[in-house]
Amino acid sequence: MDTEGNLVGKTIEEQTQQVFKNTEGILKEYAGTGKDIIKLGIFTTDIEKHLNSEK
């Protein structure tokens, strides 16, 4: 989602790009960097759908 709460992107790639953009914004707000991230995970209801999307 963007800063206004709107869903961004139709593909997992576009949505993942937005997640990193959001994470970067939060880190900057608290004077952090990517080096401060300990773990980053994903939740999906059907990983096979995304793994096979390029075939």
Short mmCIF file of C-alpha atoms in Angstrom, two decimals:
data_model
loop_
_atom_site.label_atom_id
_atom_site.label_comp_id
_atom_site.label_asym_id
_atom_site.label_seq_id
_atom_site.Cartn_x
_atom_site.Cartn_y
_atom_site.Cartn_z
CA MET A 1 0.00 0.00 0.00
CA ASP A 2 1.05 3.57 -0.53
CA THR A 3 1.10 6.29 2.12
CA GLU A 4 -2.58 6.97 1.43
CA GLY A 5 -3.57 3.32 2.04
CA ASN A 6 -4.14 2.46 -1.63
CA LEU A 7 -3.09 -0.93 -3.00
CA VAL A 8 -0.11 -0.48 -5.32
CA GLY A 9 0.75 -2.83 -8.17
CA LYS A 10 -0.96 -5.80 -9.73
CA THR A 11 1.99 -8.19 -9.67
CA ILE A 12 4.04 -9.56 -6.80
CA GLU A 13 7.05 -7.76 -8.26
CA GLU A 14 5.33 -4.36 -8.20
CA GLN A 15 3.98 -4.95 -4.71
CA THR A 16 7.39 -6.06 -3.46
CA GLN A 17 8.95 -2.86 -4.86
CA GLN A 18 6.37 -0.87 -2.87
CA VAL A 19 7.15 -2.83 0.31
CA PHE A 20 10.82 -1.87 0.03
CA LYS A 21 9.90 1.75 -0.69
CA ASN A 22 7.68 1.80 2.40
CA THR A 23 10.33 0.12 4.54
CA GLU A 24 12.95 2.63 3.40
CA GLY A 25 10.63 5.51 4.32
CA ILE A 26 10.02 4.10 7.81
CA LEU A 27 13.73 3.52 8.37
CA LYS A 28 14.56 7.08 7.30
CA GLU A 29 11.89 8.45 9.64
CA TYR A 30 13.69 6.79 12.57
CA ALA A 31 17.23 7.50 11.32
CA GLY A 32 17.75 3.87 10.34
CA THR A 33 19.11 2.06 7.31
CA GLY A 34 18.68 -1.34 5.69
CA LYS A 35 21.51 -2.57 7.92
CA ASP A 36 19.12 -2.22 10.88
CA ILE A 37 16.76 -4.88 9.51
CA ILE A 38 17.16 -8.21 11.25
CA LYS A 39 14.54 -10.21 9.38
CA LEU A 40 12.12 -9.54 6.55
CA GLY A 41 9.43 -12.09 5.71
CA ILE A 42 6.52 -12.46 3.33
CA PHE A 43 3.01 -13.85 3.58
CA THR A 44 1.25 -15.28 0.57
CA THR A 45 -1.68 -17.64 0.22
CA ASP A 46 -0.25 -19.33 -2.89
CA ILE A 47 3.51 -19.09 -3.42
CA GLU A 48 3.35 -21.44 -6.42
CA LYS A 49 1.22 -18.89 -8.25
CA HIS A 50 4.03 -16.35 -7.95
CA LEU A 51 6.93 -18.74 -8.54
CA ASN A 52 5.42 -19.93 -11.81
CA SER A 53 4.26 -16.52 -13.07
CA GLU A 54 7.24 -16.11 -15.43
CA LYS A 55 6.73 -19.45 -17.19
#
